[in-house]
Coordinates of C-alpha atoms in Angstrom, one line a residue:
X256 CA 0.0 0.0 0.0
X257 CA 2.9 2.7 0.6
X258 CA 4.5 1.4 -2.4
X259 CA 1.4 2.0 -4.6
X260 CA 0.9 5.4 -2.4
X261 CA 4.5 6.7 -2.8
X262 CA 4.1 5.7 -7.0
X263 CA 0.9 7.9 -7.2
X264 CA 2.8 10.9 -5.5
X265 CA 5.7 10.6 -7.8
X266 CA 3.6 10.1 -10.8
X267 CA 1.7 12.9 -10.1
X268 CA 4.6 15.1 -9.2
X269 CA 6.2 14.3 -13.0
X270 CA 3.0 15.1 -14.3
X271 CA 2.6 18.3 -12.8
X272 CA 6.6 19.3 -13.7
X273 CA 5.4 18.4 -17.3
X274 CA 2.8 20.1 -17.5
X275 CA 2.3 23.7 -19.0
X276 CA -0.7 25.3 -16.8
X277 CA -1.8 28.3 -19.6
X278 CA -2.5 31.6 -17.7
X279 CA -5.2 33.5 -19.4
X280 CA -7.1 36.9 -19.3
X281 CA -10.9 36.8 -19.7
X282 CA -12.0 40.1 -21.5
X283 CA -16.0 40.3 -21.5
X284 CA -18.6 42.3 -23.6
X285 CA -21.9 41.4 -21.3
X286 CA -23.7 44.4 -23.1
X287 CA -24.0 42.8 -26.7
X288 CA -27.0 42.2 -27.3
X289 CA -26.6 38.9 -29.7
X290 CA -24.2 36.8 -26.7
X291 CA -21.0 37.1 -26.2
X292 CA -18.5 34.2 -25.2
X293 CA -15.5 35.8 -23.1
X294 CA -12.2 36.4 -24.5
X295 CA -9.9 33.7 -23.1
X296 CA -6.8 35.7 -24.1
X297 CA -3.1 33.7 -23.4
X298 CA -1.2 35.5 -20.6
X299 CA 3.0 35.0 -21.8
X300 CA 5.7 33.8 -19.6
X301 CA 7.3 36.4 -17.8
X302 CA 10.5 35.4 -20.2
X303 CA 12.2 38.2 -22.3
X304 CA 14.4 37.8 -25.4
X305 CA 15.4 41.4 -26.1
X306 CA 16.4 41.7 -29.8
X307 CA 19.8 43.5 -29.2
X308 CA 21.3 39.8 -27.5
X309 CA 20.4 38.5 -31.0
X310 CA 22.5 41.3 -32.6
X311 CA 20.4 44.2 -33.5
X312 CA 21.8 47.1 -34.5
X313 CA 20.8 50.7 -35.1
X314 CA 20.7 51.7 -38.3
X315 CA 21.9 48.5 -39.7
X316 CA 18.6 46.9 -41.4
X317 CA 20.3 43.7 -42.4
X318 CA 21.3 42.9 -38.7
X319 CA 17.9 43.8 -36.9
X320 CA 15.9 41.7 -39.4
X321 CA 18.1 38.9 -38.4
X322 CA 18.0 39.5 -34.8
X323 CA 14.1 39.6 -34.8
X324 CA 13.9 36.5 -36.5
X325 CA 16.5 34.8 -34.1
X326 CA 14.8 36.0 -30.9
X327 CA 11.3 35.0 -32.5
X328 CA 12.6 31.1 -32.9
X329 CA 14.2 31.4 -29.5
X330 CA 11.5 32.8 -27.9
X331 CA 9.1 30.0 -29.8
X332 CA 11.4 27.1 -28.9
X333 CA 11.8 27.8 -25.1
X334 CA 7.6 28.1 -24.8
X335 CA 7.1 31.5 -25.5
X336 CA 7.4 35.3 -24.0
X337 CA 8.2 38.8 -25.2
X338 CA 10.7 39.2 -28.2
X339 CA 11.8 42.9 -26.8
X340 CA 12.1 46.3 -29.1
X341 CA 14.4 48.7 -26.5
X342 CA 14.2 52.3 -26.5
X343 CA 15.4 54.3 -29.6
X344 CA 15.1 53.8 -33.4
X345 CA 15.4 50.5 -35.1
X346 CA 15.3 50.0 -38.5
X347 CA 14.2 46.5 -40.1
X348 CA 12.9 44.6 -42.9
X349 CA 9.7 41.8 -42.6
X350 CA 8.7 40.5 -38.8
X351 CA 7.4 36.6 -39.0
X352 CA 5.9 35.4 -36.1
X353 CA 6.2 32.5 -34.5
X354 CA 3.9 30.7 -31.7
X355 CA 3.8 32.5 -28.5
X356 CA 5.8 35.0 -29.3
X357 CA 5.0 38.5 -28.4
X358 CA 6.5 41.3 -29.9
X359 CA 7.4 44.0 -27.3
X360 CA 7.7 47.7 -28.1
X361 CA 9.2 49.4 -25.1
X362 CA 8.5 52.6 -23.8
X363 CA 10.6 54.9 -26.7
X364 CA 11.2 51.9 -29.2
X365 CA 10.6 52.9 -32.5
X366 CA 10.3 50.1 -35.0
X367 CA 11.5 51.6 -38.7
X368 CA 10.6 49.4 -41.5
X369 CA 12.9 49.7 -44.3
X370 CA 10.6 50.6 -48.0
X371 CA 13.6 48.8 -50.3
X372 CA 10.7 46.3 -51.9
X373 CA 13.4 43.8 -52.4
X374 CA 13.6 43.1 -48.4
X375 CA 9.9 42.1 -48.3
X376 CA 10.6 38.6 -50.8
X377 CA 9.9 36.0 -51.3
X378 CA 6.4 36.1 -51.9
X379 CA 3.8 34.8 -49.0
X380 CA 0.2 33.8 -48.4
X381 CA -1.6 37.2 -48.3
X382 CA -5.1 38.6 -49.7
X383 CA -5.7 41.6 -52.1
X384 CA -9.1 43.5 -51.4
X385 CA -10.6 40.3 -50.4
X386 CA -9.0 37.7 -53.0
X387 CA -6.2 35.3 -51.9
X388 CA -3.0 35.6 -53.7
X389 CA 1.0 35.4 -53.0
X390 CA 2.4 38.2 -52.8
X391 CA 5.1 40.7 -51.1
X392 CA 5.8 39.7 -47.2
X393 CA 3.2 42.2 -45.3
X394 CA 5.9 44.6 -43.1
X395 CA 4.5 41.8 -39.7
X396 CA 2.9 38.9 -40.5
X397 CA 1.7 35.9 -39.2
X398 CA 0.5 32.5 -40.9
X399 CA -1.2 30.1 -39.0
X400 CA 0.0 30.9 -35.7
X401 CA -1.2 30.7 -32.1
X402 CA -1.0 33.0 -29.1
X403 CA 0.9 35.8 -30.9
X404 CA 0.7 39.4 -29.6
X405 CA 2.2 43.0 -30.6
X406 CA 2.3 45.0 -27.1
X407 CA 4.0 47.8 -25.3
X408 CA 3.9 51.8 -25.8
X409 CA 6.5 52.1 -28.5
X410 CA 5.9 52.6 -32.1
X411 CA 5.5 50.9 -35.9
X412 CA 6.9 53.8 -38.2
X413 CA 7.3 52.5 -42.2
X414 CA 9.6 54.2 -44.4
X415 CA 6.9 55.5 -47.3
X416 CA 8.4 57.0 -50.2
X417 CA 9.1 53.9 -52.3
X418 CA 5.1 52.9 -51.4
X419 CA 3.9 56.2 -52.5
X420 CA 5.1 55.6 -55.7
X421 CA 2.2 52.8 -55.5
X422 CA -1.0 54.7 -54.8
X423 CA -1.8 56.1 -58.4
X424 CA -1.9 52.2 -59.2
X425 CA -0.5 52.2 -62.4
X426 CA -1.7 50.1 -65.7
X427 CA 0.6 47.5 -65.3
X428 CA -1.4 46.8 -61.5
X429 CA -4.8 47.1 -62.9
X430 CA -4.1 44.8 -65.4
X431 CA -2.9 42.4 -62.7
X432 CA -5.6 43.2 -60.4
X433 CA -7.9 42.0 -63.7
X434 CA -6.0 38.7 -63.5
X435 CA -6.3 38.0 -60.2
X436 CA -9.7 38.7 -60.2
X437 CA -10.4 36.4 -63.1
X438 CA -8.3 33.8 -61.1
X439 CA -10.3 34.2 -58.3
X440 CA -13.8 33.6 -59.7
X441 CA -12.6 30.2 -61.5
X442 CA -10.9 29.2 -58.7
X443 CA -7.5 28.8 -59.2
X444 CA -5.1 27.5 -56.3
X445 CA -4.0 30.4 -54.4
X446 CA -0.5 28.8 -55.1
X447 CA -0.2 30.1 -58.8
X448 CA -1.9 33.3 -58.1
X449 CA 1.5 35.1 -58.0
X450 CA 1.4 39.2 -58.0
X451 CA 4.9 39.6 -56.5
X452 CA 5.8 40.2 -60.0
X453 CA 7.4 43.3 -61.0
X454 CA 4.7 46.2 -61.9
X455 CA 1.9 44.7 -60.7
X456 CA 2.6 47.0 -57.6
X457 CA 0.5 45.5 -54.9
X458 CA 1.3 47.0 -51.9
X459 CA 1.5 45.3 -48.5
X460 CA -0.3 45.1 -45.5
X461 CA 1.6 46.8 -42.3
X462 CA -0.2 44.3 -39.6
X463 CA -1.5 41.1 -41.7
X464 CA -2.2 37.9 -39.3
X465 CA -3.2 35.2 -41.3
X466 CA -5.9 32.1 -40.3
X467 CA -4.0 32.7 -36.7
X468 CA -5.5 32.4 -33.2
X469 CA -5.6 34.1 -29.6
X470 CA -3.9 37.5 -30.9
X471 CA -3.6 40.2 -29.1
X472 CA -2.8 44.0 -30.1
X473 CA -2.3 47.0 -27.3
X474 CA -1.1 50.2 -26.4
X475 CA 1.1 50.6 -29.3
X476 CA 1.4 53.3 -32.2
X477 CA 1.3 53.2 -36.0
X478 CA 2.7 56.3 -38.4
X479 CA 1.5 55.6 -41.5
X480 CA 0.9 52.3 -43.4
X481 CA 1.6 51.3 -47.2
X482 CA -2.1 50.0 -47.9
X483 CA -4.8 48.5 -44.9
X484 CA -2.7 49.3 -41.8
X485 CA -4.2 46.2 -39.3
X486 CA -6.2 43.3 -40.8
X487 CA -6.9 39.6 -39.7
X488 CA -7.7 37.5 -42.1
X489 CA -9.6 34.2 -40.8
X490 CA -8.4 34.5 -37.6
X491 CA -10.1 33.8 -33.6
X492 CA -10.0 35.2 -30.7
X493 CA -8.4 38.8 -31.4
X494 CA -8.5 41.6 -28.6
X495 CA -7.3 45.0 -29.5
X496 CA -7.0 47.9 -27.3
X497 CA -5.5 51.1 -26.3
X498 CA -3.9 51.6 -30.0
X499 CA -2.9 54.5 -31.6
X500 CA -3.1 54.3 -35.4
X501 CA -2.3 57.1 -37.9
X502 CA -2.5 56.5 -41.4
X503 CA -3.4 58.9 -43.9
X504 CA -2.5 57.4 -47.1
X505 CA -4.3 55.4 -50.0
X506 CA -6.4 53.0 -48.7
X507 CA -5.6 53.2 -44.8
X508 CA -8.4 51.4 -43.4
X509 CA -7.6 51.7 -39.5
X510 CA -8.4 47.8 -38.7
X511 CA -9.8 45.4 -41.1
X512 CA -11.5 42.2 -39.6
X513 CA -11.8 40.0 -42.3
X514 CA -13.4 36.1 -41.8
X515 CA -12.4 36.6 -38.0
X516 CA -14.0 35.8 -35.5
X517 CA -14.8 36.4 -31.7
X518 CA -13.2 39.9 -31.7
X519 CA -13.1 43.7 -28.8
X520 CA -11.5 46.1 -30.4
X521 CA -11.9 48.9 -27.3
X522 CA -10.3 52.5 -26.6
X523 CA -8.5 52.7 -29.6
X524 CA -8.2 56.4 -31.6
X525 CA -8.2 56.0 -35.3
X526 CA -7.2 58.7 -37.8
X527 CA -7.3 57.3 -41.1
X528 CA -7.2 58.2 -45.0
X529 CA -9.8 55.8 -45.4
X530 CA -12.8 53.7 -42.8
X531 CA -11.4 53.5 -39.3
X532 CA -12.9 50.0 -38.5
X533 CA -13.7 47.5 -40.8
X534 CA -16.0 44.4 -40.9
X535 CA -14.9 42.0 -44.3
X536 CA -15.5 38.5 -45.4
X537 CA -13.7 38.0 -48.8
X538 CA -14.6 38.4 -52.1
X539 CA -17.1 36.7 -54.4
X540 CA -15.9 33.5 -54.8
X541 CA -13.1 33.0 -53.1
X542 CA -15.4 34.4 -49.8
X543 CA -17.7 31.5 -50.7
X544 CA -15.0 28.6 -50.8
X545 CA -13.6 29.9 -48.1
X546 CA -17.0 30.2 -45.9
X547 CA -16.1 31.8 -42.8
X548 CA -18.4 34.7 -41.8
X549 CA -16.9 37.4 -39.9
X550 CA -19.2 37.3 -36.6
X551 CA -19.6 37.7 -32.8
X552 CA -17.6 41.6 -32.4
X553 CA -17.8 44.3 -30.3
X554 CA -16.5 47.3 -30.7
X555 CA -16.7 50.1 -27.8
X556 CA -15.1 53.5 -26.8
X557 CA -13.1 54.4 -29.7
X558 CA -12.7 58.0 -31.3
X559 CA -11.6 58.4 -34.2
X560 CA -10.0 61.4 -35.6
X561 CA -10.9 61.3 -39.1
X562 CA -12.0 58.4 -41.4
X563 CA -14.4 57.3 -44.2
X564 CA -17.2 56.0 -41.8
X565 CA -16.8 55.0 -37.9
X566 CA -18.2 51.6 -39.1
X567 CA -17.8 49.9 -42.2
X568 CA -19.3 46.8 -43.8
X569 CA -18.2 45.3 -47.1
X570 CA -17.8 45.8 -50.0
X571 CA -15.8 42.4 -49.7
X572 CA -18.2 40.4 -47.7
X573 CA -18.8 37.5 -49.2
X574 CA -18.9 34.7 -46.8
X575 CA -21.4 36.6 -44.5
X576 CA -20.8 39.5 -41.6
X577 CA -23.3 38.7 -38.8
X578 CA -23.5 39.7 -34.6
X579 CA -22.1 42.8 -34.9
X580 CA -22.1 45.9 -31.9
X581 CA -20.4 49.0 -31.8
X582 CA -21.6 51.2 -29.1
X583 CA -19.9 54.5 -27.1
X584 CA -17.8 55.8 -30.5
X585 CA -17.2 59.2 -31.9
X586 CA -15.5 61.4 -34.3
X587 CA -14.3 64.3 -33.2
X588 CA -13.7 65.5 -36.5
X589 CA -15.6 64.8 -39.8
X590 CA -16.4 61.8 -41.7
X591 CA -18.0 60.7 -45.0
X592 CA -21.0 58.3 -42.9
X593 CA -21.2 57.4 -39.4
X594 CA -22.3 53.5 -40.2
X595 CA -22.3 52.4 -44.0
X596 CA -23.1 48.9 -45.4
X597 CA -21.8 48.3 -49.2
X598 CA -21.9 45.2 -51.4
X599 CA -23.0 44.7 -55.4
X600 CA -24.7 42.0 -56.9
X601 CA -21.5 39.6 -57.3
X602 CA -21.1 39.3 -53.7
X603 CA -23.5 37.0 -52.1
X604 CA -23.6 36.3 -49.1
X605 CA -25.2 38.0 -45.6
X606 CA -25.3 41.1 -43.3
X607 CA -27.1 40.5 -40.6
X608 CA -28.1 41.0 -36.5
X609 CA -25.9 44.4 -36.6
X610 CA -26.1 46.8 -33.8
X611 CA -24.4 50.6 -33.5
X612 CA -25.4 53.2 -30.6
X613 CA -24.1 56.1 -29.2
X614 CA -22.0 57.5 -32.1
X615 CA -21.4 60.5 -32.8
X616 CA -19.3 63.3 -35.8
X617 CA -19.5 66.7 -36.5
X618 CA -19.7 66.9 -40.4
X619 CA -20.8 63.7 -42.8
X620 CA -22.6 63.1 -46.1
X621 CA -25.0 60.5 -44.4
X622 CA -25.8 59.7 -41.0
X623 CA -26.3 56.1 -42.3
X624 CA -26.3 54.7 -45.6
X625 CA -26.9 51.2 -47.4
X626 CA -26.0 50.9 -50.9
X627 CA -26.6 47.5 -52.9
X628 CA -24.8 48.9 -56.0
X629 CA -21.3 49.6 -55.1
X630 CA -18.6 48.5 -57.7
X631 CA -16.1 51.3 -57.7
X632 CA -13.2 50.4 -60.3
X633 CA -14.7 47.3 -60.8
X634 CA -17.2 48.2 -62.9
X635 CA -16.2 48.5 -66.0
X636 CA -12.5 46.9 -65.7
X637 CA -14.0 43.1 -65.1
X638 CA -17.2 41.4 -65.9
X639 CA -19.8 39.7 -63.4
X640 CA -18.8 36.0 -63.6
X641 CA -21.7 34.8 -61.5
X642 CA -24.5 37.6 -59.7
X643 CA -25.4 36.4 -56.0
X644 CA -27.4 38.9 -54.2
X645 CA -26.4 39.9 -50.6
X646 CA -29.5 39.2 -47.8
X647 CA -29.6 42.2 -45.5
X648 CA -31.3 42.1 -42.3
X649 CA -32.0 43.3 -38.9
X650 CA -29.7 46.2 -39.0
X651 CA -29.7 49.2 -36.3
X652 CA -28.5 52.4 -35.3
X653 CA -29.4 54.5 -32.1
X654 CA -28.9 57.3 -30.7
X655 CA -26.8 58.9 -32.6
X656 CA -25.8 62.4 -33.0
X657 CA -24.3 65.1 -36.2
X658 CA -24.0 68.6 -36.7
X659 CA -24.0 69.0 -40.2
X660 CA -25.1 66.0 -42.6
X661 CA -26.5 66.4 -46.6
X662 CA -28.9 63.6 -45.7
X663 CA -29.9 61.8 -42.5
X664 CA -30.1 58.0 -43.8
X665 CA -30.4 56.7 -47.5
X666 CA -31.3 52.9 -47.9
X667 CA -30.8 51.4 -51.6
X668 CA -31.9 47.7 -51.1
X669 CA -31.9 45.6 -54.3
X670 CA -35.4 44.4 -55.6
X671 CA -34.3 40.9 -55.9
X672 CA -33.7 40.3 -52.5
X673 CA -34.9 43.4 -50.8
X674 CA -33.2 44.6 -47.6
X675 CA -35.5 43.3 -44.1
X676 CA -35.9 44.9 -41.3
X677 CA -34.2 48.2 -40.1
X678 CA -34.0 50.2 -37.2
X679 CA -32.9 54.0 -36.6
X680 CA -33.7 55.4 -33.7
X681 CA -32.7 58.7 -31.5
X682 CA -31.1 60.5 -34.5
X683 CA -30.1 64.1 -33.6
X684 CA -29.0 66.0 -36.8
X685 CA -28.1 70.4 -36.5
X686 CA -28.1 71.0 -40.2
X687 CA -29.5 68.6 -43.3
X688 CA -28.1 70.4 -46.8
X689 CA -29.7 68.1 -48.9
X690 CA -32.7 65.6 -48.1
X691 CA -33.7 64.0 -45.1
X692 CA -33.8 60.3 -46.5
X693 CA -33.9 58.2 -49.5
X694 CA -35.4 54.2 -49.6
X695 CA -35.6 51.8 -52.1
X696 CA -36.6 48.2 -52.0
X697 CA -36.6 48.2 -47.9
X698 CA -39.3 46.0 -45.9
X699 CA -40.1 46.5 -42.3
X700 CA -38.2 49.7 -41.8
X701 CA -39.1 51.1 -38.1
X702 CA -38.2 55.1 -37.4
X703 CA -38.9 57.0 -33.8
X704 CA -37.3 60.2 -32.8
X705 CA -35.5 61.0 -36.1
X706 CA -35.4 65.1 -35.5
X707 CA -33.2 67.9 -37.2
X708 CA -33.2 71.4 -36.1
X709 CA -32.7 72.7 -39.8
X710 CA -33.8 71.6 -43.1
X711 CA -32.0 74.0 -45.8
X712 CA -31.6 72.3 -49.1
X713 CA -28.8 73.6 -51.0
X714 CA -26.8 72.9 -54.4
X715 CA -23.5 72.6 -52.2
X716 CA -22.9 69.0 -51.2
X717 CA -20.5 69.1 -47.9
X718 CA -17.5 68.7 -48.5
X719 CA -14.8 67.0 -46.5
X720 CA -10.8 68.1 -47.5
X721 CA -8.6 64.7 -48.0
X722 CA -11.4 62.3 -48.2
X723 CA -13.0 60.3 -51.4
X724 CA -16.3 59.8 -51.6
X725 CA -17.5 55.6 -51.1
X726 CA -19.4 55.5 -54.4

């Protein structure tokens, strides 16, 4: 019997040595109105692997991109922790991640990334506006990891006058981006979908975590980004707080959430050249193969600066956005709408169970707008392989407030599957320049408390410097 006892305590002592125990942190949203599962986010070991050890050097791009990677696979191999950024300026090519690796901006730490394109091969798993493709390494990426994290108050500052020479998208990338999307829609393995090629000029993502899990992003800053500045693509579990993200160049979405799931993005400023935060879900077919609906986020108590809209959805939403809340956020500053919804008649797909409240802007072109008919470039530059309309329904927005707005909401459903079921509710609006509201093909539309304390219709749209108008 002692023998048998005194094998169970060793046993169970080995065990116990063996075994990893994962801390976690359990971040809530209670006030969602569709259910919310908590956030189990992964809590590192308190085990540093500062970058400089691993031979970082300032100034010297080749030896910091090494470093990174060496204190990445370090940090990885011994079970994870903080791969550490020290105070002062740091210049560098690509970050991979690796499992359980987060990457640590001190206080001070300026992370520089180098804009010599030629640092940034060989080509990697990405997405383009919603289509899978390989292309240039984004400047941090991630594919396929777990329990990854970018933390700390220093900053994320790319070098940008190689990308600028990007943003006037030249023939050569039109012509690619008519390639890729003719690639896409007869499904082609995202293996021979190569744009890394010279001139097709598709810029990279600054943050682009890829079909990744349990990722965290605080307290950080971003200066400027070559094309979306944060986007998740097919990922789970993401909690993103206390950021500070500046990006006013062509298409600076603030944060993209695209096919991801389970997401609070909270007390975050955005000042962005294009929507602050996103909601996405691919693009025609390849959203549909891929079938993962972006669903089940909250987003609460951010301010953004400037953007397109406070909330976007689409226009690459093919696999379905549902379970959506954004409460408690405000522009400070002027935007283009408040809440916007796009898609077109080659999407598909769903928007659905979608909640804002309390928002808030001073000057806007709508309060709220649906449009059905969105195509921008796409137009005229590539035909409609296959039409799939987009089923819209249960959509709301509450309480929310503008000073100056040409039109309080405009809904443009599509007659072939007409929009069901909208709510708007405690709308506060000081000036309307052009019409109060415009609806086509909308069932079950509810309105209460929708008030403006002047209607004074005028030939002069609003205009808002810096900004491009979303159709």
């Amino acid at each position: 019997m002692k023998k048998h006892l005194l094998f169970t305590i060793l046993f169970c002592v080995a065990l116990l040595h063996n075994t990893t125990i994962m801390a976690e942190t359990m971040v809530t949203a209670a006030e969602s109105p569709y259910g919310f599962e908590p956030l189990k986010m992964y809590d590192f070991p308190n085990r540093d692997f500062s970058i400089v050890k691993y031979g970082a050097k300032k100034g010297n791009v080749v030896a910091t991109t090494a470093a990174i990677e060496k204190a990445m696979t370090a940090c990885n191999k011994a079970g994870g922790g903080r791969v550490v950024v020290p105070e002062g300026e740091w210049l560098t090519g690509p970050v991979h991640f690796k499992s359980n690796c987060n990457l640590y901006l001190s206080e001070g730490a300026r992370l520089v990334f180098s804009d010599d394109v030629k640092l940034y091969y060989p080509a990697v798993q990405t997405s383009w506006e919603g289509a899978e493709c390989m292309n240039i390494s984004p400047l941090l990426y991630a594919s396929g990891c777990e329990n990854i994290a970018i933390t700390g108050t220093g900053t994320l500052a790319p070098r940008m006058d190689f990308w600028r020479k990007w943003f006037d998208r030249p023939d050569t990338h039109i012509q690619a981006t008519r390639q890729l999307y003719a690639m896409c829609s007869t499904n082609v393995p995202v293996e021979y979908r190569h744009m890394e090629v010279e001139g097709v000029c598709m810029r990279p993502h600054l943050i682009h975590f890829n079909r990744c899990t349990n990722v965290q992003l605080a307290n950080f800053k971003i200066r400027e980004s070559p094309f979306w500045t944060i986007h998740t693509f097919m990922c789970k579990d993401v909690w993103a707080h206390g950021l500070d993200v500046y990006a006013h160049g062509h298409n600076n979405d603030g944060i993209d959430l695209e096919m991801t799931q389970h997401v609070v993005v909270e007390d975050c400023k955005f000042d962005q050249g294009d929507d602050a935060v996103v909601l996405k879900a691919g693009r025609n077919q390849d959203g549909w193969r891929l079938n993962m609906p972006t669903q089940d986020v909250v987003v609460r108590n951010c301010q953004i600066v400037k953007g397109h809209c406070l909330l976007g959805i689409g226009s690459e939403m093919s696999g379905g956005v549902r379970r959506i809340y954004m409460h408690d956020c405000n522009s400070s500053d002027q935007v283009y709408r408040l809440f916007y919804i796009k898609t077109n008649h080659r999407r598909g797909g769903f928007v659905e169970d979608i909640t804002v409240e309390n928002v808030s802007a001073t000057k806007m072109l709508r309060v709220f707008e649906i449009d059905t008919d969105v195509l921008y470039q796409w137009r005229d530059i590539v035909p409609t392989f296959e039409t799939k309309i987009t089923r819209i329904r249960n959509i709301a927005i509450r309480h929310a407030k503008a000073l100056q707005t040409d039109a309080v909401f405009e809904l443009r459903g599509d007659s072939r599957d007409e929009i069901d079921g909208v709510t708007i509710e405690d709308v506060h609006v000081g000036e309307v320049c052009k019409f109060v509201s415009n609806v086509e093909n909308v069932r079950n539309l509810s309105l209460k408390d929708i008030v403006y304390d002047r209607f004074e219709p005028s030939d002069n749209k609003v205009t808002i410097p810096g900004f491009a108008p979303g159709r």
